[in-house]
Amino acid sequence: WTVLRERYSRSVPAFNIGCGKGYSSTDNRLRVAADMCSYAATRDFYMKENDVLFFPRDPISWHFLDMLGVVTYPALCPSGFAKILPKTPAYELAIIVVSPNHKLSAVEQDALKFHFDKFISELVEAFPDALFIGQERSDKEMLEAFGARHIACPSSLEEFVDACSSARQVISFRVHGTVCGLNAGRQVLHFAIDGRSDLLSSYMVCGLWKQNLFGATLADHFSTIRAFLRASRTTGSVDALVSKERDRVAESIRCRLAGEVPAPSTSTGCIVVDPATISMAAIGDEFVFTHRIFSHHAEKVNVRSSELPFKATGNHVVYGPYKRVAKGRYRIVFDFEFW
């Protein structure tokens, strides 16, 4: 950013990295984005921001801005650009908690089988020696009420990055905490609480564990945690992934500042989170097949679905229904959950 500022000191268009407007985890993304467009205040505000370059970090925001015709590029969480200093872990486990005031949609509330605070209280009881990392005052107050012994509530980016690097293994309910932990070379289990987590799929090739918070019981989640803590502590480097993303964002900004037309992108265009619900797809789009598209132990199999048996376990996965798309090359991301 220093180089860009030194080269372009004149008045320039603005850019917004990490913006987000809709974080729903269980609702249909395209329907939510279309509903957002129907609100005049929201729609008119962003349509007036046509001189701003947007890099949203969640699929709903990308769909929403794209529907308005605003220039936008989906991007990884900008916490990946934070400087990570080498550090010897002082704790075996750090847990980055979600705020007890986190708001849920009606659909999400129906899908959640427990209360956030109950999950956190049981984590405090199960891991008394862990470092618990909060972000807001309410987080700290909640952790103190539950009796957590080690609490960090960073007041700056540097302090937050340092806290996320303080343990060998990290359990995180916040996307930016997950990314900071991975950048520090830590083994991370991420519990997805909203749509921003969909864009973490790329990090799974680096060893990220990821499980949706909804649709499973606390017993299921603690079973995953135990498996995660027992797993071999090998994590691939995220440097190449972060560098590529940083370069892509910087190049888009450089072109905007210099008044140039960006070169045709070799990366994907649209992110289609749920292929079964989209009406049209373009060649080069990225399809993210999340756990919602897969049904474990399914009882029904119709002609539009395909059953893949796993004889060793007696379980199976059913995928479908299929949709017809234009012939061409697409990038497919299979984002499986741990069960």
PDB file of N, CA, C and O in Angstrom, residues 29 47 56 81 90 117 126 138 172 257 330:
ATOM      1  N   ARG A  29     -28.456 -17.997  -1.095  1.00  0.00           N
ATOM      2  CA  ARG A  29     -27.683 -16.766  -1.279  1.00  0.00           C
ATOM      3  C   ARG A  29     -28.265 -15.836  -2.340  1.00  0.00           C
ATOM      4  O   ARG A  29     -28.355 -14.623  -2.140  1.00  0.00           O
ATOM      5  N   MET A  47     -25.429   1.839  -5.426  1.00  0.00           N
ATOM      6  CA  MET A  47     -25.393   2.233  -6.838  1.00  0.00           C
ATOM      7  C   MET A  47     -24.714   3.584  -7.011  1.00  0.00           C
ATOM      8  O   MET A  47     -24.121   3.864  -8.054  1.00  0.00           O
ATOM      9  N   PRO A  56     -15.630  -7.812  -1.826  1.00  0.00           N
ATOM     10  CA  PRO A  56     -16.399  -8.436  -0.735  1.00  0.00           C
ATOM     11  C   PRO A  56     -15.806  -9.785  -0.345  1.00  0.00           C
ATOM     12  O   PRO A  56     -15.214 -10.491  -1.160  1.00  0.00           O
ATOM     13  N   PHE A  81      -3.684 -10.573   4.768  1.00  0.00           N
ATOM     14  CA  PHE A  81      -2.609  -9.666   4.382  1.00  0.00           C
ATOM     15  C   PHE A  81      -1.824  -9.147   5.586  1.00  0.00           C
ATOM     16  O   PHE A  81      -0.881  -8.386   5.432  1.00  0.00           O
ATOM     17  N   ALA A  90       2.859 -20.252  23.294  1.00  0.00           N
ATOM     18  CA  ALA A  90       2.852 -20.350  24.755  1.00  0.00           C
ATOM     19  C   ALA A  90       1.740 -21.269  25.249  1.00  0.00           C
ATOM     20  O   ALA A  90       1.736 -21.661  26.413  1.00  0.00           O
ATOM     21  N   ASP A 117     -23.801 -19.559  23.743  1.00  0.00           N
ATOM     22  CA  ASP A 117     -23.157 -19.450  25.043  1.00  0.00           C
ATOM     23  C   ASP A 117     -22.972 -20.805  25.717  1.00  0.00           C
ATOM     24  O   ASP A 117     -22.003 -21.019  26.456  1.00  0.00           O
ATOM     25  N   ALA A 126     -14.187 -27.772  29.352  1.00  0.00           N
ATOM     26  CA  ALA A 126     -13.421 -28.895  28.802  1.00  0.00           C
ATOM     27  C   ALA A 126     -11.941 -28.563  28.639  1.00  0.00           C
ATOM     28  O   ALA A 126     -11.090 -29.459  28.721  1.00  0.00           O
ATOM     29  N   SER A 138     -18.293  -7.649  25.288  1.00  0.00           N
ATOM     30  CA  SER A 138     -19.249  -8.690  25.676  1.00  0.00           C
ATOM     31  C   SER A 138     -18.603 -10.072  25.642  1.00  0.00           C
ATOM     32  O   SER A 138     -18.975 -10.953  26.428  1.00  0.00           O
ATOM     33  N   SER A 172     -11.594 -21.857  15.976  1.00  0.00           N
ATOM     34  CA  SER A 172     -12.029 -20.492  15.700  1.00  0.00           C
ATOM     35  C   SER A 172     -13.460 -20.441  15.201  1.00  0.00           C
ATOM     36  O   SER A 172     -13.884 -21.263  14.392  1.00  0.00           O
ATOM     37  N   LEU A 257      -6.294   2.973 -10.209  1.00  0.00           N
ATOM     38  CA  LEU A 257      -5.587   4.209  -9.919  1.00  0.00           C
ATOM     39  C   LEU A 257      -4.935   4.811 -11.159  1.00  0.00           C
ATOM     40  O   LEU A 257      -4.867   6.030 -11.312  1.00  0.00           O
ATOM     41  N   TYR A 330     -14.919 -25.152 -16.098  1.00  0.00           N
ATOM     42  CA  TYR A 330     -15.350 -24.557 -14.846  1.00  0.00           C
ATOM     43  C   TYR A 330     -14.420 -25.030 -13.740  1.00  0.00           C
ATOM     44  O   TYR A 330     -13.763 -26.071 -13.857  1.00  0.00           O
TER      45      TYR A 330
END
